[in-house]
Tab-separated table of C-alpha atoms in Angstrom:
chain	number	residue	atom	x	y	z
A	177	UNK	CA	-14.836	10.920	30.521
A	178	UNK	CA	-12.707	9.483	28.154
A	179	UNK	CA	-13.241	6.628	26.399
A	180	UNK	CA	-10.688	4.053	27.690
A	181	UNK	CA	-10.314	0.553	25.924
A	182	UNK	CA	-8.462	-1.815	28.667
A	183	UNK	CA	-6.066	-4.381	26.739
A	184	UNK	CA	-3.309	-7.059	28.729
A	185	UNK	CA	-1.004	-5.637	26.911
A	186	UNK	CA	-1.484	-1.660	26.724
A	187	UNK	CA	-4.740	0.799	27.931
A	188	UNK	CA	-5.611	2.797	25.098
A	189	UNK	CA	-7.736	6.142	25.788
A	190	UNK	CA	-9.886	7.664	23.134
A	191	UNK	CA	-10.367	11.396	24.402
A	192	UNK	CA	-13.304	13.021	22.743
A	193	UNK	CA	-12.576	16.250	23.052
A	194	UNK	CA	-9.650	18.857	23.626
A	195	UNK	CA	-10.406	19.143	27.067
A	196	UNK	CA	-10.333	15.898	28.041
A	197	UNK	CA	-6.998	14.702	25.931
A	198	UNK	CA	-5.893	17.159	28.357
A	199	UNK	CA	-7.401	16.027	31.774
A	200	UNK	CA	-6.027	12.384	30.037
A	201	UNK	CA	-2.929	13.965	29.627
A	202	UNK	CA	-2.163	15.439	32.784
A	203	UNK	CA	-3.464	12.407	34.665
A	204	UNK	CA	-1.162	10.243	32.925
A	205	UNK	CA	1.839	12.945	31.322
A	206	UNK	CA	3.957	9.394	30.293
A	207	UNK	CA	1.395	8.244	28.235
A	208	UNK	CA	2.716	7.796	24.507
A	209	UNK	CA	0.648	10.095	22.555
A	210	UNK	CA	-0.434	8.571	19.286
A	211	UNK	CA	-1.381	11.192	15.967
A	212	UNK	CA	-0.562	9.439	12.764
A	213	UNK	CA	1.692	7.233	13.978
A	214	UNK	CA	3.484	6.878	10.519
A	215	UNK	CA	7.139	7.766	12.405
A	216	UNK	CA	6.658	5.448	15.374
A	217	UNK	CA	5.861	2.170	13.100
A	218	UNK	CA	8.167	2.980	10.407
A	219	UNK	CA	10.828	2.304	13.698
A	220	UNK	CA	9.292	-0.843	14.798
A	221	UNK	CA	11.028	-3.957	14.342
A	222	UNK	CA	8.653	-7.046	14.530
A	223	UNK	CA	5.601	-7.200	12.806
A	224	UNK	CA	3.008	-5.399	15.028
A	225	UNK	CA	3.249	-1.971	16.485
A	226	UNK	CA	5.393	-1.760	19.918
A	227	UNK	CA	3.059	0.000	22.175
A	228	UNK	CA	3.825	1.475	25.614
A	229	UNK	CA	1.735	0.780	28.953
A	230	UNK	CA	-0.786	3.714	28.035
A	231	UNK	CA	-1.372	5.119	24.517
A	232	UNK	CA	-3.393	8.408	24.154
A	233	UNK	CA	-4.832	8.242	20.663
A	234	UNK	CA	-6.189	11.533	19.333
A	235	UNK	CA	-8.412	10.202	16.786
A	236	UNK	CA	-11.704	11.460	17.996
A	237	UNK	CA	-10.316	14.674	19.341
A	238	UNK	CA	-12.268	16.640	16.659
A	239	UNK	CA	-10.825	20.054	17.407
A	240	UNK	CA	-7.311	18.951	16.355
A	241	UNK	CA	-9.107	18.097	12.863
A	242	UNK	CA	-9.869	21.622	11.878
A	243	UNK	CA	-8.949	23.631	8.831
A	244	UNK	CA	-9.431	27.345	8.679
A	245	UNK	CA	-8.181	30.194	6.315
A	246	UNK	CA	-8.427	33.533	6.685
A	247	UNK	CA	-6.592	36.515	4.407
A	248	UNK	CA	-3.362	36.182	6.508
A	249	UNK	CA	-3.343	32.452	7.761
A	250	UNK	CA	-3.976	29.136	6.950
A	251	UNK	CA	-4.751	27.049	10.599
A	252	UNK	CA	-3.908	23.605	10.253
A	253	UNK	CA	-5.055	21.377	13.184
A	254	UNK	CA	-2.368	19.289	14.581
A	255	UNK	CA	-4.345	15.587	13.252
A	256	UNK	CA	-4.811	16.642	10.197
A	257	UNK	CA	-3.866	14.177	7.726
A	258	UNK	CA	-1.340	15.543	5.085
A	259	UNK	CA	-3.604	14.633	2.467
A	260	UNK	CA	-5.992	16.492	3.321
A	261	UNK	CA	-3.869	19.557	3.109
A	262	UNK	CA	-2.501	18.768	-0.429
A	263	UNK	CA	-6.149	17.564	-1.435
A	264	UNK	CA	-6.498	22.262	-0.270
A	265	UNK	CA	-4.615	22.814	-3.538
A	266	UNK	CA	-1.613	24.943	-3.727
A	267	UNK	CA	-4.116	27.454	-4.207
A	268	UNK	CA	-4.684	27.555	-0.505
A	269	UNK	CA	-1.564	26.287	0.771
A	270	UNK	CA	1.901	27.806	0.163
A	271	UNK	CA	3.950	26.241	-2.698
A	272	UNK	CA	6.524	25.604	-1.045
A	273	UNK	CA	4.827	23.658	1.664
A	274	UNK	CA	2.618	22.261	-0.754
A	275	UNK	CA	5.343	20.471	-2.295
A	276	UNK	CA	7.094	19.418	0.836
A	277	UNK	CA	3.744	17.674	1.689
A	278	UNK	CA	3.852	15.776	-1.733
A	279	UNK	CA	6.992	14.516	-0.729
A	280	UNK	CA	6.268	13.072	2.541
A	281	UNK	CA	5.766	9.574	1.865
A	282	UNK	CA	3.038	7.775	-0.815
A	283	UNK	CA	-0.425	8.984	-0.459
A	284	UNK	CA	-1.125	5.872	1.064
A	285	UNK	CA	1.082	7.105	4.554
A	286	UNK	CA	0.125	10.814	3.852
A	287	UNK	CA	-3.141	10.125	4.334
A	288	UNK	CA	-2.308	8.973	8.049
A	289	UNK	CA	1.143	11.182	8.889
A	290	UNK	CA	-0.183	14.345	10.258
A	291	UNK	CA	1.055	18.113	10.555
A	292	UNK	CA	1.794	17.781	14.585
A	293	UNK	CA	3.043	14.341	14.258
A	294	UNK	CA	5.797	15.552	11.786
A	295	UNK	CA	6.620	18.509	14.559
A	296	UNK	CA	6.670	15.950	17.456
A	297	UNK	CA	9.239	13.726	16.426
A	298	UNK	CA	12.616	14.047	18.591
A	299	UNK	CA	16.462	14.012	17.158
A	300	UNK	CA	14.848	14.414	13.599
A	301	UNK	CA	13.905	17.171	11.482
A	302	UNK	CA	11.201	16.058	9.632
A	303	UNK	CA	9.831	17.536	6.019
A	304	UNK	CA	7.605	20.184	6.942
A	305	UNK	CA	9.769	21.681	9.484
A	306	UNK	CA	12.421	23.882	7.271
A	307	UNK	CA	8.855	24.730	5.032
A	308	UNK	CA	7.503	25.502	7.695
A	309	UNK	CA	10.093	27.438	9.719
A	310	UNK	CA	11.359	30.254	6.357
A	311	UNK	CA	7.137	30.511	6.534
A	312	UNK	CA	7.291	31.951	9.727
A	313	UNK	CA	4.706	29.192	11.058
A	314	UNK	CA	4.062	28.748	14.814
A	315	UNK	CA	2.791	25.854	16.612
A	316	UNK	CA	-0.026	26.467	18.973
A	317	UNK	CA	1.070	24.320	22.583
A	318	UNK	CA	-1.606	23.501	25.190
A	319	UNK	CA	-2.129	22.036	28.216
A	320	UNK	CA	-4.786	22.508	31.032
A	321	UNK	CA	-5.671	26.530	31.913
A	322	UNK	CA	-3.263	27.677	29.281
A	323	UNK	CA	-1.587	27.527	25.793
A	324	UNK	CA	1.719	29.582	24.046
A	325	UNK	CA	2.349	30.368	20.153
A	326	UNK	CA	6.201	28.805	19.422
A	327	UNK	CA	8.060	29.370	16.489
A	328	UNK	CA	8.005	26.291	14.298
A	329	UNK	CA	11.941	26.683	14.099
A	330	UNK	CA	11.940	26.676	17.950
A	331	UNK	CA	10.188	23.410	18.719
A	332	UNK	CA	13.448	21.610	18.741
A	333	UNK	CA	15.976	22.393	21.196
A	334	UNK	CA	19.642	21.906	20.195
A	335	UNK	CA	19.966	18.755	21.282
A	336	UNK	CA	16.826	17.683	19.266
A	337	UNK	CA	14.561	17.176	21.982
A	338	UNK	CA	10.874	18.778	21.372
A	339	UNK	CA	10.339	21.709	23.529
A	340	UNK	CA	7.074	20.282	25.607
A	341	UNK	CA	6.681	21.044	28.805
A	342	UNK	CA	4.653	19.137	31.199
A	343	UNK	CA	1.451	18.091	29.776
A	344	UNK	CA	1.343	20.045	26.695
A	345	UNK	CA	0.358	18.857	23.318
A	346	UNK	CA	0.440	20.703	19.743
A	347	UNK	CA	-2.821	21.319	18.661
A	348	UNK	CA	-2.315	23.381	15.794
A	349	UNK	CA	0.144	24.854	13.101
A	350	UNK	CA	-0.436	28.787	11.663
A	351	UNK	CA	0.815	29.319	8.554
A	352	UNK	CA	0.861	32.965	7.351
A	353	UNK	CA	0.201	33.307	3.517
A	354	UNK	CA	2.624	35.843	2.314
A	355	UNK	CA	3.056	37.079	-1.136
A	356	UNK	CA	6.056	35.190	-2.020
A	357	UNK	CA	7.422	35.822	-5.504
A	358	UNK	CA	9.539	32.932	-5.712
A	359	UNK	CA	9.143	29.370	-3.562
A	360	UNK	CA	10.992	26.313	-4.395
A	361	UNK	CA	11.391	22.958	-2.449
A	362	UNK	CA	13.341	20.262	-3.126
A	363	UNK	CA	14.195	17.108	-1.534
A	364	UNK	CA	16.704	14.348	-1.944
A	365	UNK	CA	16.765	10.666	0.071
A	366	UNK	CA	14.712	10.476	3.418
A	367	UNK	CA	15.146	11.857	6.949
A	368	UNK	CA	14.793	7.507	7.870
A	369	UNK	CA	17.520	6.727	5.758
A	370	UNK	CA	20.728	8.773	6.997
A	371	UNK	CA	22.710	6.530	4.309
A	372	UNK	CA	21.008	7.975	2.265
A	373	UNK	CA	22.283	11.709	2.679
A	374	UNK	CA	19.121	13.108	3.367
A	375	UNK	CA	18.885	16.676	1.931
A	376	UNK	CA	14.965	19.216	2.334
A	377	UNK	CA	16.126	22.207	0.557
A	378	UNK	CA	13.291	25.541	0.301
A	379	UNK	CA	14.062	29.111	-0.755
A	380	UNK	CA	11.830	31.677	-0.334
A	381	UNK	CA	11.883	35.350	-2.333
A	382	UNK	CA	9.862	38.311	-2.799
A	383	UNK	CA	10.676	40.320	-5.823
A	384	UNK	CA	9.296	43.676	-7.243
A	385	UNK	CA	10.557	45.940	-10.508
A	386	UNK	CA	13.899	44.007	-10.487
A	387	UNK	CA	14.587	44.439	-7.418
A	388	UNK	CA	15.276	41.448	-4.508
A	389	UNK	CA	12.827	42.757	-1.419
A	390	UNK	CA	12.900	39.229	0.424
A	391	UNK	CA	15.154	36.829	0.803
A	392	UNK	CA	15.181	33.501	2.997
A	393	UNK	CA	16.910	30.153	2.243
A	394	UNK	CA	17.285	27.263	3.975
A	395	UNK	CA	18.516	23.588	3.929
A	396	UNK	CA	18.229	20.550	6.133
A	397	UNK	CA	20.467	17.229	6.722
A	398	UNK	CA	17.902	16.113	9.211
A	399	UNK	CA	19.446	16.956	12.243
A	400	UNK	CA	18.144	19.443	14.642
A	401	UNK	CA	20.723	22.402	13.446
A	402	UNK	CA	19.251	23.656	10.334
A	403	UNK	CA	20.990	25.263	7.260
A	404	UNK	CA	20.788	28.934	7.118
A	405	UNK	CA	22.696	32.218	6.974
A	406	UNK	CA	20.455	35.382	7.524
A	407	UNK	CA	23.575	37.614	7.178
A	408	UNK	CA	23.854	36.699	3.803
A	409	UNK	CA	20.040	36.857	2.932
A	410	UNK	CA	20.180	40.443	4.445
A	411	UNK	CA	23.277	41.325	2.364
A	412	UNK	CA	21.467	40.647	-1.013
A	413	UNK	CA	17.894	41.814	-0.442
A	414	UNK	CA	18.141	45.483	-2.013
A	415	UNK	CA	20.087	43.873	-4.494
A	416	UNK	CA	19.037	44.200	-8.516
A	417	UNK	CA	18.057	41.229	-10.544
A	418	UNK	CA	19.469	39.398	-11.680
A	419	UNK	CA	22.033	38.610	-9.086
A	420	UNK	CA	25.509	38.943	-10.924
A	421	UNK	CA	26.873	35.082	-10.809
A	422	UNK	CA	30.052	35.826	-9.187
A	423	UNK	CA	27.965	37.233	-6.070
A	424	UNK	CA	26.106	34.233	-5.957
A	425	UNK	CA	29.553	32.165	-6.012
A	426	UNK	CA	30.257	34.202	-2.859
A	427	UNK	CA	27.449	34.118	-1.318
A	428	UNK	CA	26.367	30.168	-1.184
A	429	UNK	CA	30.463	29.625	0.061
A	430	UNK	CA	29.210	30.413	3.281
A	431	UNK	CA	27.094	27.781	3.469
A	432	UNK	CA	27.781	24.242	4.492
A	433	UNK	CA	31.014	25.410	7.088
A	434	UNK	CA	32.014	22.584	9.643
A	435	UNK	CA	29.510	23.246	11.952
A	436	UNK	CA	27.268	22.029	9.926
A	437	UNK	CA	27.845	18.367	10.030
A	438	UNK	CA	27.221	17.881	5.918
A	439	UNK	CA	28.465	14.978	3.971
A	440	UNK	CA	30.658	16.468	0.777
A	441	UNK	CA	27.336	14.991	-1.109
A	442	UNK	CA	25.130	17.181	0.993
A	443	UNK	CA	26.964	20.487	0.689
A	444	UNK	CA	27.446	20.109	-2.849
A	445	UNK	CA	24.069	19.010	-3.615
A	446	UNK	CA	22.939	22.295	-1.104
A	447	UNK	CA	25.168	25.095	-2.793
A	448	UNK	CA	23.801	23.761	-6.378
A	449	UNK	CA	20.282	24.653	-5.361
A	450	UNK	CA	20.936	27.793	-3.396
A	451	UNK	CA	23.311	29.065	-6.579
A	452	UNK	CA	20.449	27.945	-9.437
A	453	UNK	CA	17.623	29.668	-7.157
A	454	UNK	CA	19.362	33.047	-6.563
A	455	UNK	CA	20.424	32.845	-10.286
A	456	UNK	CA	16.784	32.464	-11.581
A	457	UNK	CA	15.639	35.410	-9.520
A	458	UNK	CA	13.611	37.609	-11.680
B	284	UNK	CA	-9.647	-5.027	22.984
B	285	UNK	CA	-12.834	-5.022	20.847
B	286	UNK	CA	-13.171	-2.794	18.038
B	287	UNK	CA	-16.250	-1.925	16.113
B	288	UNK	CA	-16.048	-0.309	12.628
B	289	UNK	CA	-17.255	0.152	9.794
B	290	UNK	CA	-15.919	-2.342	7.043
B	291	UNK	CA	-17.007	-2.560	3.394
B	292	UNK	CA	-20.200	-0.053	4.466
B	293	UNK	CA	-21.223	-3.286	7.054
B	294	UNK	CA	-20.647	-2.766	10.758
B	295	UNK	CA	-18.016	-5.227	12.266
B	296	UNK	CA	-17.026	-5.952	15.531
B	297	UNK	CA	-14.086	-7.808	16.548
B	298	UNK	CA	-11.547	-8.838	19.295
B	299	UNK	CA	-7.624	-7.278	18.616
B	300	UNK	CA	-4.527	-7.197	20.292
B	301	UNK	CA	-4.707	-3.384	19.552
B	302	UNK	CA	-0.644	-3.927	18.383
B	303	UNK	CA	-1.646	-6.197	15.805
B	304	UNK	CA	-1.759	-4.551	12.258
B	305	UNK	CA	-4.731	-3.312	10.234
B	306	UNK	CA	-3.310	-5.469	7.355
B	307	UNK	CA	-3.250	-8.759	9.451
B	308	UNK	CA	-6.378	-8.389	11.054
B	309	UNK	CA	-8.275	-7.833	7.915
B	310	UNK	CA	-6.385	-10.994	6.206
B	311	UNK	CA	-6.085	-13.508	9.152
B	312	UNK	CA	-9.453	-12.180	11.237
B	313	UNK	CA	-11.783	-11.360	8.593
B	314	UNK	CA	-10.705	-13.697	5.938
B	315	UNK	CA	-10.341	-10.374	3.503
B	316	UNK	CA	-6.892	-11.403	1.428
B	317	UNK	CA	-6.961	-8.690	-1.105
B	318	UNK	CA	-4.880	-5.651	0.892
B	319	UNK	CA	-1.646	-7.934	1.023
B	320	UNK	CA	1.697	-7.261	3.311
B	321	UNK	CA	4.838	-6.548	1.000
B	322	UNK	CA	7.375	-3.797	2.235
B	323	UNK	CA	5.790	-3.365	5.607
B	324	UNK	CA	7.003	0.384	5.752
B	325	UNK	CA	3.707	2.118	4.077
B	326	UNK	CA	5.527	2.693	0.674
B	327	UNK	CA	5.111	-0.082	-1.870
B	328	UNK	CA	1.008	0.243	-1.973
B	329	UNK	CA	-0.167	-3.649	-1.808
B	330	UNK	CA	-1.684	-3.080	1.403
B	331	UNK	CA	-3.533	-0.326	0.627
B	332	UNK	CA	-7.032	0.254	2.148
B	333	UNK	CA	-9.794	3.760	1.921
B	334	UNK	CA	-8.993	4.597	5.803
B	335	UNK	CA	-11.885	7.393	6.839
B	336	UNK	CA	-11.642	8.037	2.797
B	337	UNK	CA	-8.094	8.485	2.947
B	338	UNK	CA	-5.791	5.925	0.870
B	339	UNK	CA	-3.971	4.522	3.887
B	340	UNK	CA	-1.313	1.301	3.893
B	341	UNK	CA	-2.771	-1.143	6.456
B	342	UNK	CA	0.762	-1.881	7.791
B	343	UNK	CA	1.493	1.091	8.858
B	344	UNK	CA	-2.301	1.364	11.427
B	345	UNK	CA	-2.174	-0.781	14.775
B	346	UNK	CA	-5.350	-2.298	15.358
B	347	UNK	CA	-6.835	0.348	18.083
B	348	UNK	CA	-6.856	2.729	15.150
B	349	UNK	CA	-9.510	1.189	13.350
B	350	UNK	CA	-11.745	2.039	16.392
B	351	UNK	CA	-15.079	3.814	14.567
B	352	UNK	CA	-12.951	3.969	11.247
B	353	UNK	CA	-14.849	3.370	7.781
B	354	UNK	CA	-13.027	1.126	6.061
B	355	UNK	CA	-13.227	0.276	2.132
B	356	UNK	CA	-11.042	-2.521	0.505
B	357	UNK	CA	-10.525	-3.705	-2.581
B	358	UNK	CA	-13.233	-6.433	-1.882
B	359	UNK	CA	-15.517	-3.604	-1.424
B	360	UNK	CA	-14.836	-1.409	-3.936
B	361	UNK	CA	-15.903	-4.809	-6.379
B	362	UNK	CA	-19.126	-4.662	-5.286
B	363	UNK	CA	-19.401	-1.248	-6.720
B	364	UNK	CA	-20.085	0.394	-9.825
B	365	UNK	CA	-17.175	1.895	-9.954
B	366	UNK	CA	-14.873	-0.715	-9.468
B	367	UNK	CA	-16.376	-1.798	-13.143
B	368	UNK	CA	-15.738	1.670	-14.541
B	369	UNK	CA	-11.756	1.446	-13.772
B	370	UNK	CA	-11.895	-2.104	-14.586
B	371	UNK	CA	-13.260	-1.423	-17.813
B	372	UNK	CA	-10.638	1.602	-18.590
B	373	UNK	CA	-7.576	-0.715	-17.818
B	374	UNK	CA	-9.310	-3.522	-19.896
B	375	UNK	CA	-9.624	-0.874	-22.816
B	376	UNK	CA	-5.942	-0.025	-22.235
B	377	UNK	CA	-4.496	-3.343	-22.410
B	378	UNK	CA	-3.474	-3.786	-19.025
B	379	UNK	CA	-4.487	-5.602	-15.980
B	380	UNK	CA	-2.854	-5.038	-12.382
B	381	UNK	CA	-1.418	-8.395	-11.165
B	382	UNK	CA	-2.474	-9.974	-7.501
B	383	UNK	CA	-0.036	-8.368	-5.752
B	384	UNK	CA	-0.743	-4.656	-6.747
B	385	UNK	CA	-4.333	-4.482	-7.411
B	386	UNK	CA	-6.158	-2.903	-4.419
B	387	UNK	CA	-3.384	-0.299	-4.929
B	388	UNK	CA	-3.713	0.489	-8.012
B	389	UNK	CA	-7.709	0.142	-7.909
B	390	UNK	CA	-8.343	2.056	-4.985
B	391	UNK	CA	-5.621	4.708	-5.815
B	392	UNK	CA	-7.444	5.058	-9.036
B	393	UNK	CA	-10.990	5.186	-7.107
B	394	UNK	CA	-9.421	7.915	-4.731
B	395	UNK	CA	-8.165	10.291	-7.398
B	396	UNK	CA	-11.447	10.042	-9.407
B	397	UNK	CA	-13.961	10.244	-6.239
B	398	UNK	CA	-11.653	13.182	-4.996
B	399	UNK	CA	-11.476	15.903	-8.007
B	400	UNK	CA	-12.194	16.214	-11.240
B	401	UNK	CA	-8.361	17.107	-11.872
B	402	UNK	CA	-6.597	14.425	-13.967
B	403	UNK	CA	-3.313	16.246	-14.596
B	404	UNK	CA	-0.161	14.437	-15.213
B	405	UNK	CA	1.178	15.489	-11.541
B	406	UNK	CA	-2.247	13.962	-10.019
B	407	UNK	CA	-2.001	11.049	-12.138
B	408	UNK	CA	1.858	10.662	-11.178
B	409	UNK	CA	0.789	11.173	-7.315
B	410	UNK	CA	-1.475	8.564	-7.208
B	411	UNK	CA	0.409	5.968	-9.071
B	412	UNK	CA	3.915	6.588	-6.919
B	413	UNK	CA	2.022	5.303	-4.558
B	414	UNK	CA	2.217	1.794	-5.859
B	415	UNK	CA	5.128	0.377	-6.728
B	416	UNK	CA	4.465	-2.687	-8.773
B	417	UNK	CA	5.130	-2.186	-12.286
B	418	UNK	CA	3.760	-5.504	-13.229
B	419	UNK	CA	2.003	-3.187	-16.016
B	420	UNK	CA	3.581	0.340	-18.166
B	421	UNK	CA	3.107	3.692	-16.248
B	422	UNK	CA	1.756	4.975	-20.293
B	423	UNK	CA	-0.779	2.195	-20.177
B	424	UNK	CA	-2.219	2.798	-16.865
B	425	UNK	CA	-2.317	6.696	-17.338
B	426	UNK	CA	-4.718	6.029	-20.493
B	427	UNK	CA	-6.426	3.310	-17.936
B	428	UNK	CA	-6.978	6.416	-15.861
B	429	UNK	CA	-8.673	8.674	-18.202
B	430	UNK	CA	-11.029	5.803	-19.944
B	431	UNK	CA	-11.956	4.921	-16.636
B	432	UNK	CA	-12.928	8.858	-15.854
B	433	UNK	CA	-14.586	8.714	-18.979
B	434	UNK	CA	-17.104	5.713	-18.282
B	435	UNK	CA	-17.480	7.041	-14.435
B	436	UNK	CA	-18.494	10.347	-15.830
B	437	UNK	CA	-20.561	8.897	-18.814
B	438	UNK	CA	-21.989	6.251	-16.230
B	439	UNK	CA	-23.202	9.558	-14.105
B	440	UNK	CA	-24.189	11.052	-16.927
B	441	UNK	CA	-26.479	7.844	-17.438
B	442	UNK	CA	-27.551	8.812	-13.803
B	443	UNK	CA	-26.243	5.079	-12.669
């Protein structure tokens, strides 16, 4: 059974194993699930962590720790520190993500924040999740007798809320490795500091003799609806290189619309990249 | 709660309030003042600790995390070799991290080197963001860096 740790103040359980985080899990669904932790203390006021009644840490669960690559994918368990992924090399891990990792905190919090924490956090889009979601990466969900495959870009409701259902946990991330031609990410202030006009920026392409074959781009201002127009990817891929400028012009004006919820800072800072990536398409 | 771990390669055991942080425990519990509190967010490096071999900030780990963790600070990195080695490389490069930032510069440093043998500008920059203290110049630490590669890998060469 799980090893459980009674305190006065909070019961901590140390599941071993998969299975029983789950048995844990069901038993007590309320239980505040602890991965890296990074985003929960960064919140705290006072100068200890605020812990719930029950805290499920998944330290020892060793299954969430794995790392496999195959041709196609790269499976990232959900407790895998982010260091660990950068320490892969962009040689195993898609630029793009590669260098959204880089830029989640100091190496000193990367090497705690983890993969599923950074997918678990509610009302935020973290980092990794606009990397993640142009990737095509799903998030593996389990709970007791079963698990589903969800599109990273689907773990968030509208609202922000994470798309759980009773007593499921992410276990893992799969990341397909696709010949991109083209990957760029760029970030600007923090996802913790809205004052600070947060901005994730990635753009994906896939060129061949001139010619654009892929196409995605997409931005992020940290809240749940991200930044993306697949009409107007669609409309250039087929396109030749490079993309005449005045197309660009029109294409990155439908970007950034009310909707959207951008400070002037934001869109301007967003159209800037989108227009300088599409322009440097080879 | 009592936690066991591994600290500075000696088993410990102590009592926590598992809230309590890493960086308070280690300072007022085991008397080890080296990994020191400063932003209290993770990002300005003075409470930086090897966490499972990971460069981890103390303030940013409740107590109950340390449960079966191997834990190296700055104290134990001294009574290494190759604490000497990047001691000796800053020396050489005319620089010397003050109080306040030295178990994150010297156990960034000792992280990049035990991790790969890559000592490219971007690693270099990676591990020194990590710090923010600039109680000495980014140009003489980088040079820090590479002597103190150089006398780790002479020093192995040596077979020390």
């Amino acid at each position: 059974m799980a090893d459980e740790r009674a305190s006065p103040e909070s019961k901590i359980y140390f599941p071993q194993s998969l299975a029983e985080l789950l048995q844990v899990h069901r038993r007590d669904p309320d239980a505040l699930i602890w991965a890296g932790g990074t985003f929960i203390l960064s919140q705290r006021t006072g100068r200890f962590a605020e812990l719930p009644a029950t805290v499920v840490s998944l330290q020892d669960v060793e299954e969430l720790e794995r790392i496999s690559r195959t041709e196609r994918y790269l499976e990232l368990g959900a407790m895998v520190p982010l260091r660990q992924i950068i320490r892969l090399g962009p040689q195993n891990v898609p630029r793009a993500l590669y260098d959204a990792l880089r830029h989640i905190g100091p190496p000193a919090v990367a090497g705690l924040a983890t993969l599923g924490g950074n997918l678990a956090v509610a009302g935020r889009i973290m980092t990794a999740i606009p990397v993640l979601t142009l990737l095509d990466a799903r998030a593996e969900l389990r709970r007791q007798g079963g698990a589903r495959w969800l599109p990273v870009g689907r773990v968030h409701r509208a609202d922000g809320s994470v798309d759980l259902q009773p007593y499921e946990i992410i276990t893992r991330i799969r990341v397909p490795l696709y010949p991109w031609t083209a990957q760029v990410f760029r970030r600007f202030g923090s996802e913790l500091s809205p004052d600070s006009d947060p901005l994730t920026f990635c753009g994906l392409a896939r060129t061949s003799n001139r010619i654009l074959e892929e196409l995605r781009i997409v931005g992020s201002a940290g809240h749940p609806r991200l930044l993306r127009n697949k009409s107007m990817e669609a409309e250039l891929v087929g396109r030749r290189l490079p993309l005449p400028d005045r197309e660009v012009r029109q294409a990155i004006e439908t970007y950034g619309e009310p909707g959207h919820e951008l400070s002037s800072i934001q869109r301007d800072r967003f159209r800037r990249l989108a227009r300088w990536f599409l322009l440097s398409l080879r | 709660m009592r936690i066991y771990f591994r600290l500075n390669d000696e088993p410990t055991e102590i009592d926590v309030d598992p809230a309590d942080l890493l960086v308070d425990v280690l300072r007022l519990k085991l008397g080890l003042r080296g990994a020191r509190p400063g932003c209290l967010q993770g990002q300005c490096g003075s409470c930086t600790v090897l966490f499972n071999g990971m460069l981890a900030a103390t303030c940013m780990i409740p107590a109950f995390r340390a449960y079966g963790a191997e834990i190296l600070t700055i104290e134990g990195l001294m009574q290494r070799r190759e604490y000497q080695d990047i001691d000796r490389g800053f020396e050489r490069a005319g620089t010397r991290p003050c109080r306040f930032c030295a178990a994150g510069k010297y156990l960034s440093v000792h992280a990049l080197l035990s991790s790969s043998s890559d000592l490219s500008d971007e690693s270099i920059h990676d591990t020194l963001a990590g710090v923010w203290c600039r109680c000495t110049t980014h140009e003489r630490l980088v040079r820090g860096i590479r002597y103190a590669a150089d006398y780790r890998q002479r020093r192995r060469q040596r077979g020390g």
